[in-house]
Every structure is written in structure tokens, then in C-alpha cells.
Amino acid sequence: MNRIATALAFAGALTGAVATANVAHAGTLDDVKARGTLKCGVSQGLAGFSAKDDKGQWAGFDVDFCRAVAAAIFDDPAKVEYVPLSADARFPALQKGEVDLLSRNSTWTLSREADLKLLFAAVSYYDGQGFLVPVAKKVDGALELDKSKVCTQSGTTSALNVQDYFKQNKMELELIQLPTVAEVVKAYADGKCDVLTTDVSQLYALRLQLPKPADHIVLPDVISKEPLGPVVRQGDDAWLNLVKWSFFALINAEELGISTETLVQAMKSEKPDVKRFVGTDGAYGEQLGLSKDWAVRIVKNVGNYGEVFERNIGAQSTLGIPRGINQLWSVGGIQYAPPIR
């Protein structure tokens, strides 16, 4: 009897411990609502993606996703507390609960989900790693970079990728890793390295920080797959779903032709897929713990995916990045979202 009692007590304690562990990561939406703001981890300053503008306000492609989630929850995109994080600090901050969501250029990898116990909600930007070099070097491609000094940021996949690339092509490099983007750019600008390597999208942004941007070029070579997207902690499926579908709403809105300019008209539509999107048919918002008009709130306050892209990083923006593979699947790209139904 004593053995049975001991076994039952141990089982009860174990069950309680598991329950406590699960509870510790659950209820993010309730926490956000109770706090009245979304804590969103962003970069320390990357033009076009997440940086403070001349008015001291956070703006950019990744910032707009934070705003979209806040809009879905509060109908107010301003209810976001931005937490600037370095590459080394971003995942620990999310794990510790210092932020509810990470929306900064982070690559989806197996180890980041399996080892760090994190989950990528979606791919918001399909990218790849490239190289920035001075025009004066007269380099046309990455295979001409043998014996170069290469700068990159520590704590990123960029360092691993560039080492793999040089080794695979039997080239030598001197890799210089620095903790912050600002230090990487300064080292490159000061001539301490011949090449700067990171995601191509980031190279376009960093080139603008140089004294004479036109004196530097982004080489055409892309040496890796860099699927970038928002990240959440494991253990709260409801929060993962909310973040995931907030992004899918941006894609679906563009595909359905719903934008800030056409939203009023869409609210009157009799098309089944549009009615589901705007909340006049079904209870899809309630299934996420939100209101019926959750997707309408996103478009009203932030726009659709195309609007967000073009406003911050597209061809007509300061960065001037072509939409490329980030176009919708229906027009030759690979951005694709499951339907709301």
C-alpha cells in the first residue's frame, strides 16, 4: 500500500509539474489584453524593416506586422511596445517572456524551433544571403572574393552560410564577426573588411547608411535560403494561431483585392470569400479569441501585404527592392496563404 501511495503521489507531482510548465507558456493573448499593449521585439535599427523615423516613431515592414497584430486585438495599431533587440539577445528575450512576439529579420531553421523551443508563425519575407562590396573593387560575382576579409554580425546564420560557401568553393576568407549591425557597417565603412555579408534585403538597407551609397553594390549572387518571419514561444497554440492568421490575413486581403481604399466596398460584398474575410459570414474571429471584424481591423489600420511591402521596402521606397518571389503566387511569386473558411 505504501508503494502504491508513493507511486500515486509521484504521478500527481509529475502531472502538476507538467501542468505548471504548460500554463507558464499559455495565455499570451490574455496577458496582452490585460496589459493593454503588445510587446514586440524588433531590430535595433534596420531601414525599411524596423527603425525609428525622423519623428522618433518606429516604422518599417516588420514594425507594420507588430501593428497588424495589435490592430487585430485592439483595433488600434499604436498599442505596441517596441523592444529593440540584437541578434544575440532576440531569442532569449522571447524565451524569457520579455516580448510576446519577435518581428525582426530572423531566419526559420530547424534548430531554432527544436533546440530553442520557438515556433515560426509564417514566412513574411523570402530572402537569401548576399554580398555588398565597393564598386572600386571591380568584382562581378562572389566567386571573385577569394582571400577577402568579410564582416558579418555574430549570432546570425550569415556567419555559418558564408563559411560554408567559401569552403565549398575552395576559397579562403578572414571572417570578422561583430555583435551589432552598427559595428558591422562601421567596420566595413572604415575599410577593416572588404566585404559585408548578410541577407540581401538587409544589404539594401545598410548601403544607405554609408557615406556614399552609390560607391557600393550588392552582388547578384544569393548563397542561401533565408525564410524570414515572426516568431513566438512554444506552448501556446492559441497565440501561434492568432499571429499566424494575422499574417495570412495580409496575404488574403491582397489576393481578394481588399485594400485600405477598397475596404468599405468589400464590407458590402456578397462574394462568399470576401464575406468570410470581413466577418459578415462565419465566426472565424471568435475562433481566434478576437472580434468578427479582426481582419478588417488589420487592413483598415495597416493595409494588405502589398501595401505594407511597397510602402516600406518596395520599388518606390527608399530601399527600392523588387517584389520578386515575394509576389503573390497568382502572379508568379511564392507568397501563399491558406483560405479563411
Short mmCIF file of C-alpha atoms in Angstrom, two decimals:
data_model
loop_
_atom_site.label_atom_id
_atom_site.label_comp_id
_atom_site.label_asym_id
_atom_site.label_seq_id
_atom_site.Cartn_x
_atom_site.Cartn_y
_atom_site.Cartn_z
CA MET A 1 0.00 0.00 0.00
CA ASN A 2 2.85 2.35 0.84
CA ARG A 3 4.41 1.70 -2.58
CA ILE A 4 1.09 2.43 -4.31
CA ALA A 5 0.61 5.63 -2.32
CA THR A 6 4.15 6.73 -3.13
CA ALA A 7 3.64 5.99 -6.83
CA LEU A 8 0.36 7.92 -6.90
CA ALA A 9 1.96 10.86 -5.10
CA PHE A 10 4.85 10.89 -7.57
CA ALA A 11 2.45 10.71 -10.53
CA GLY A 12 0.41 13.56 -9.08
CA ALA A 13 3.51 15.68 -8.57
CA LEU A 14 4.70 14.97 -12.10
CA THR A 15 1.30 15.85 -13.56
CA GLY A 16 1.28 19.07 -11.57
CA ALA A 17 4.76 19.96 -12.78
CA VAL A 18 3.78 19.35 -16.41
CA ALA A 19 0.61 21.39 -15.97
CA THR A 20 2.61 24.21 -14.39
CA ALA A 21 5.10 24.15 -17.27
CA ASN A 22 2.30 24.32 -19.82
CA VAL A 23 0.48 27.12 -18.01
CA ALA A 24 3.70 29.12 -17.87
CA HIS A 25 3.62 29.49 -21.64
CA ALA A 26 -0.13 29.69 -22.18
CA GLY A 27 -2.50 32.64 -22.14
CA THR A 28 -0.38 35.13 -24.08
CA LEU A 29 -3.45 36.77 -25.59
CA ASP A 30 -4.99 37.22 -22.12
CA ASP A 31 -1.73 38.76 -20.90
CA VAL A 32 -1.62 41.15 -23.85
CA LYS A 33 -5.24 42.20 -23.34
CA ALA A 34 -4.74 42.70 -19.60
CA ARG A 35 -1.60 44.77 -20.19
CA GLY A 36 -3.26 46.79 -22.92
CA THR A 37 -0.24 46.61 -25.23
CA LEU A 38 1.62 44.10 -27.37
CA LYS A 39 5.33 43.73 -26.58
CA CYS A 40 7.03 43.27 -29.92
CA GLY A 41 10.72 42.53 -30.37
CA VAL A 42 12.27 44.36 -33.34
CA SER A 43 15.77 45.07 -34.67
CA GLN A 44 17.98 47.78 -33.23
CA GLY A 45 17.53 49.80 -36.39
CA LEU A 46 17.24 48.45 -39.93
CA ALA A 47 15.93 50.91 -42.52
CA GLY A 48 12.75 49.76 -44.21
CA PHE A 49 12.17 46.93 -41.74
CA SER A 50 12.30 48.33 -38.21
CA ALA A 51 13.83 51.68 -37.37
CA LYS A 52 12.79 54.98 -35.83
CA ASP A 53 11.78 57.66 -38.33
CA ASP A 54 12.63 61.37 -38.16
CA LYS A 55 9.79 61.82 -35.67
CA GLY A 56 11.13 59.15 -33.36
CA GLN A 57 8.37 56.69 -34.29
CA TRP A 58 9.08 53.06 -35.13
CA ALA A 59 8.35 52.25 -38.76
CA GLY A 60 9.06 49.55 -41.33
CA PHE A 61 7.95 46.23 -42.81
CA ASP A 62 8.48 44.25 -39.58
CA VAL A 63 7.04 47.06 -37.47
CA ASP A 64 3.88 47.00 -39.57
CA PHE A 65 3.37 43.36 -38.68
CA CYS A 66 3.50 44.26 -34.98
CA ARG A 67 0.94 46.95 -35.76
CA ALA A 68 -1.23 44.43 -37.64
CA VAL A 69 -1.38 42.08 -34.64
CA ALA A 70 -2.20 44.98 -32.32
CA ALA A 71 -4.90 46.13 -34.74
CA ALA A 72 -6.46 42.65 -34.78
CA ILE A 73 -6.57 42.58 -30.98
CA PHE A 74 -7.29 46.19 -30.01
CA ASP A 75 -8.39 47.86 -33.27
CA ASP A 76 -5.50 50.21 -32.51
CA PRO A 77 -2.10 49.70 -34.20
CA ALA A 78 -0.48 52.12 -31.77
CA LYS A 79 -0.87 49.75 -28.82
CA VAL A 80 2.58 48.27 -29.30
CA GLU A 81 5.61 48.49 -27.05
CA TYR A 82 8.67 48.06 -29.27
CA VAL A 83 11.67 46.31 -27.75
CA PRO A 84 14.85 46.70 -29.85
CA LEU A 85 16.92 43.51 -29.70
CA SER A 86 20.31 42.47 -31.04
CA ALA A 87 20.69 39.21 -32.94
CA ASP A 88 22.24 37.58 -29.86
CA ALA A 89 19.53 38.81 -27.49
CA ARG A 90 16.39 38.29 -29.62
CA PHE A 91 15.63 34.63 -28.92
CA PRO A 92 16.49 34.66 -25.17
CA ALA A 93 14.22 37.70 -24.78
CA LEU A 94 11.35 35.80 -26.38
CA GLN A 95 12.04 32.66 -24.35
CA LYS A 96 12.03 34.64 -21.09
CA GLY A 97 8.72 36.34 -21.92
CA GLU A 98 10.26 39.80 -22.26
CA VAL A 99 8.37 40.11 -25.56
CA ASP A 100 5.17 38.47 -26.78
CA LEU A 101 6.26 38.32 -30.39
CA LEU A 102 9.51 38.66 -32.32
CA SER A 103 9.17 40.54 -35.61
CA ARG A 104 12.70 41.24 -36.81
CA ASN A 105 14.71 39.70 -39.64
CA SER A 106 15.01 36.14 -38.27
CA THR A 107 15.57 33.04 -40.40
CA TRP A 108 13.38 29.98 -39.90
CA THR A 109 15.62 26.98 -39.13
CA LEU A 110 15.13 23.55 -37.58
CA SER A 111 17.43 24.18 -34.61
CA ARG A 112 15.69 27.41 -33.68
CA GLU A 113 12.43 25.51 -33.30
CA ALA A 114 13.77 22.23 -31.91
CA ASP A 115 16.56 23.48 -29.63
CA LEU A 116 15.29 26.93 -28.67
CA LYS A 117 11.66 25.79 -28.25
CA LEU A 118 10.35 28.53 -30.54
CA LEU A 119 7.90 28.50 -33.44
CA PHE A 120 7.92 30.50 -36.65
CA ALA A 121 4.37 31.53 -37.47
CA ALA A 122 4.87 32.19 -41.19
CA VAL A 123 7.35 33.37 -43.82
CA SER A 124 6.72 37.08 -44.16
CA TYR A 125 9.70 37.67 -46.46
CA TYR A 126 11.56 35.18 -48.64
CA ASP A 127 15.20 36.25 -48.69
CA GLY A 128 18.72 34.96 -49.31
CA GLN A 129 22.22 35.90 -48.23
CA GLY A 130 24.35 38.09 -50.46
CA PHE A 131 27.40 40.34 -50.54
CA LEU A 132 28.00 44.09 -50.51
CA VAL A 133 31.30 45.27 -51.99
CA PRO A 134 32.86 48.58 -53.04
CA VAL A 135 32.44 49.39 -56.73
CA ALA A 136 36.14 50.19 -56.80
CA LYS A 137 36.99 46.50 -56.26
CA LYS A 138 35.57 45.78 -59.73
CA VAL A 139 34.06 42.50 -58.58
CA ASP A 140 31.27 40.99 -60.67
CA GLY A 141 30.47 37.92 -58.62
CA ALA A 142 31.01 36.15 -55.32
CA LEU A 143 33.46 33.63 -56.76
CA GLU A 144 35.93 36.50 -57.12
CA LEU A 145 36.04 37.09 -53.35
CA ASP A 146 38.84 34.63 -52.52
CA LYS A 147 41.11 35.77 -49.66
CA SER A 148 38.69 38.56 -48.67
CA LYS A 149 38.09 40.00 -45.22
CA VAL A 150 34.36 39.53 -44.65
CA CYS A 151 32.31 41.32 -41.99
CA THR A 152 29.04 39.99 -40.59
CA GLN A 153 27.00 40.08 -37.39
CA SER A 154 27.53 37.45 -34.73
CA GLY A 155 24.61 35.31 -33.58
CA THR A 156 23.19 35.01 -37.12
CA THR A 157 23.06 32.32 -39.80
CA SER A 158 25.15 34.60 -42.04
CA ALA A 159 28.46 33.57 -40.47
CA LEU A 160 27.73 29.86 -40.94
CA ASN A 161 26.49 30.34 -44.51
CA VAL A 162 29.49 32.35 -45.69
CA GLN A 163 31.94 29.85 -44.20
CA ASP A 164 30.10 27.00 -45.96
CA TYR A 165 30.14 28.92 -49.25
CA PHE A 166 33.86 29.71 -49.17
CA LYS A 167 34.75 26.16 -48.11
CA GLN A 168 32.56 24.62 -50.80
CA ASN A 169 34.23 26.76 -53.46
CA LYS A 170 37.75 26.17 -52.08
CA MET A 171 38.25 29.84 -51.24
CA GLU A 172 39.80 31.45 -48.19
CA LEU A 173 38.36 34.23 -46.06
CA GLU A 174 39.05 36.11 -42.88
CA LEU A 175 35.72 36.29 -41.09
CA ILE A 176 35.15 39.27 -38.80
CA GLN A 177 32.09 38.89 -36.56
CA LEU A 178 30.77 41.87 -34.62
CA PRO A 179 27.88 41.99 -32.12
CA THR A 180 25.76 44.76 -33.65
CA VAL A 181 24.76 45.87 -37.12
CA ALA A 182 26.13 49.35 -36.43
CA GLU A 183 29.58 47.91 -35.66
CA VAL A 184 29.49 45.78 -38.82
CA VAL A 185 28.65 48.77 -41.00
CA LYS A 186 31.32 50.92 -39.34
CA ALA A 187 33.98 48.24 -39.82
CA TYR A 188 33.08 47.97 -43.50
CA ALA A 189 32.96 51.75 -43.97
CA ASP A 190 36.36 52.08 -42.24
CA GLY A 191 37.90 49.53 -44.60
CA LYS A 192 38.51 46.90 -41.91
CA CYS A 193 36.85 44.38 -44.22
CA ASP A 194 36.47 44.13 -47.99
CA VAL A 195 33.01 42.60 -47.98
CA LEU A 196 29.83 42.83 -45.91
CA THR A 197 27.54 39.81 -45.96
CA THR A 198 24.01 39.32 -44.65
CA ASP A 199 20.51 38.92 -46.12
CA VAL A 200 20.09 40.73 -49.43
CA SER A 201 17.20 42.81 -48.08
CA GLN A 202 19.39 43.98 -45.22
CA LEU A 203 22.23 44.85 -47.60
CA TYR A 204 19.96 47.30 -49.42
CA ALA A 205 19.16 48.93 -46.08
CA LEU A 206 22.73 49.01 -44.79
CA ARG A 207 24.07 50.52 -48.02
CA LEU A 208 22.00 53.63 -47.28
CA GLN A 209 23.97 54.12 -44.05
CA LEU A 210 27.27 54.50 -45.90
CA PRO A 211 28.65 57.98 -46.71
CA LYS A 212 28.37 57.34 -50.48
CA PRO A 213 25.86 54.51 -51.10
CA ALA A 214 26.38 54.65 -54.88
CA ASP A 215 30.02 53.62 -54.36
CA HIS A 216 28.88 50.16 -53.22
CA ILE A 217 26.98 47.39 -54.99
CA VAL A 218 25.03 44.31 -53.97
CA LEU A 219 26.40 41.39 -55.98
CA PRO A 220 23.85 39.27 -57.88
CA ASP A 221 24.85 36.05 -56.10
CA VAL A 222 22.47 34.60 -53.49
CA ILE A 223 24.12 31.83 -51.45
CA SER A 224 21.37 30.65 -49.11
CA LYS A 225 17.67 30.34 -48.37
CA GLU A 226 16.59 32.83 -45.72
CA PRO A 227 12.86 32.48 -44.96
CA LEU A 228 12.22 35.35 -42.55
CA GLY A 229 9.19 35.62 -40.33
CA PRO A 230 7.57 36.31 -36.95
CA VAL A 231 8.46 34.05 -34.02
CA VAL A 232 6.59 33.02 -30.85
CA ARG A 233 7.30 30.73 -27.90
CA GLN A 234 6.22 27.11 -27.96
CA GLY A 235 3.42 26.08 -25.62
CA ASP A 236 0.64 28.50 -26.59
CA ASP A 237 -1.09 27.23 -29.71
CA ALA A 238 -3.86 29.83 -29.50
CA TRP A 239 -1.31 32.67 -29.66
CA LEU A 240 0.54 30.96 -32.51
CA ASN A 241 -2.73 30.73 -34.45
CA LEU A 242 -3.53 34.40 -33.86
CA VAL A 243 -0.10 35.56 -35.05
CA LYS A 244 -0.12 33.16 -37.99
CA TRP A 245 -3.56 34.17 -39.21
CA SER A 246 -2.82 37.86 -38.75
CA PHE A 247 -0.12 37.41 -41.39
CA PHE A 248 -2.36 35.24 -43.58
CA ALA A 249 -4.98 38.00 -43.43
CA LEU A 250 -2.48 40.40 -45.05
CA ILE A 251 -1.88 37.96 -47.91
CA ASN A 252 -5.54 37.00 -48.36
CA ALA A 253 -6.56 40.65 -48.39
CA GLU A 254 -4.24 41.43 -51.28
CA GLU A 255 -5.37 38.35 -53.18
CA LEU A 256 -9.03 39.31 -52.71
CA GLY A 257 -8.34 42.88 -53.81
CA ILE A 258 -9.12 44.24 -50.35
CA SER A 259 -7.01 47.29 -49.50
CA THR A 260 -7.34 50.46 -47.46
CA GLU A 261 -9.01 52.04 -50.49
CA THR A 262 -11.47 49.21 -51.26
CA LEU A 263 -12.32 48.11 -47.71
CA VAL A 264 -15.64 49.98 -47.49
CA GLN A 265 -16.79 48.38 -50.73
CA ALA A 266 -15.62 44.94 -49.54
CA MET A 267 -17.81 45.27 -46.43
CA LYS A 268 -20.85 45.30 -48.74
CA SER A 269 -19.71 42.41 -50.94
CA GLU A 270 -21.80 39.30 -51.45
CA LYS A 271 -18.83 37.17 -52.52
CA PRO A 272 -18.52 34.24 -50.08
CA ASP A 273 -14.74 34.51 -49.61
CA VAL A 274 -14.92 38.27 -49.07
CA LYS A 275 -17.80 37.90 -46.59
CA ARG A 276 -15.76 35.40 -44.57
CA PHE A 277 -12.81 37.79 -44.61
CA VAL A 278 -14.73 40.85 -43.42
CA GLY A 279 -16.69 38.87 -40.82
CA THR A 280 -20.21 39.16 -42.21
CA ASP A 281 -20.30 35.37 -42.60
CA GLY A 282 -18.99 32.87 -40.06
CA ALA A 283 -17.36 33.17 -36.65
CA TYR A 284 -13.71 32.99 -37.64
CA GLY A 285 -12.61 35.88 -35.47
CA GLU A 286 -14.20 34.34 -32.40
CA GLN A 287 -12.25 31.13 -33.07
CA LEU A 288 -9.06 33.16 -32.63
CA GLY A 289 -10.31 34.89 -29.50
CA LEU A 290 -10.94 38.09 -31.47
CA SER A 291 -13.91 40.02 -32.85
CA LYS A 292 -15.71 39.25 -36.11
CA ASP A 293 -14.01 42.16 -37.84
CA TRP A 294 -10.45 41.19 -36.83
CA ALA A 295 -9.23 41.04 -40.45
CA VAL A 296 -10.99 44.30 -41.31
CA ARG A 297 -9.15 45.94 -38.42
CA ILE A 298 -5.82 44.82 -39.89
CA VAL A 299 -6.49 46.20 -43.37
CA LYS A 300 -8.10 49.40 -42.06
CA ASN A 301 -5.13 50.22 -39.86
CA VAL A 302 -2.18 48.74 -41.75
CA GLY A 303 -3.22 47.73 -45.27
CA ASN A 304 -2.73 44.45 -47.12
CA TYR A 305 0.59 42.70 -47.73
CA GLY A 306 1.26 44.53 -50.99
CA GLU A 307 0.63 47.90 -49.39
CA VAL A 308 2.94 47.09 -46.49
CA PHE A 309 5.68 45.84 -48.83
CA GLU A 310 5.59 48.78 -51.25
CA ARG A 311 5.30 51.41 -48.52
CA ASN A 312 8.37 50.22 -46.65
CA ILE A 313 10.77 48.38 -48.95
CA GLY A 314 9.28 48.20 -52.45
CA ALA A 315 10.42 49.63 -55.76
CA GLN A 316 9.09 53.12 -54.99
CA SER A 317 10.53 53.22 -51.46
CA THR A 318 13.97 54.43 -50.41
CA LEU A 319 15.28 50.86 -50.47
CA GLY A 320 13.83 50.10 -53.91
CA ILE A 321 13.72 46.31 -53.51
CA PRO A 322 11.89 44.48 -56.34
CA ARG A 323 8.93 42.40 -55.13
CA GLY A 324 10.37 39.30 -56.84
CA ILE A 325 9.43 35.97 -55.29
CA ASN A 326 7.50 37.82 -52.59
CA GLN A 327 4.78 38.45 -55.13
CA LEU A 328 1.53 36.53 -54.68
CA TRP A 329 1.53 33.00 -56.04
CA SER A 330 -1.19 34.03 -58.50
CA VAL A 331 1.14 36.47 -60.28
CA GLY A 332 4.37 34.49 -60.34
CA GLY A 333 5.63 34.75 -56.76
CA ILE A 334 5.51 32.23 -53.91
CA GLN A 335 3.59 34.14 -51.23
CA TYR A 336 0.57 32.00 -50.46
CA ALA A 337 -1.89 31.85 -47.58
CA PRO A 338 -4.47 29.24 -46.58
CA PRO A 339 -8.08 30.42 -47.02
CA ILE A 340 -10.25 31.81 -44.24
CA ARG A 341 -13.14 29.38 -44.10
#
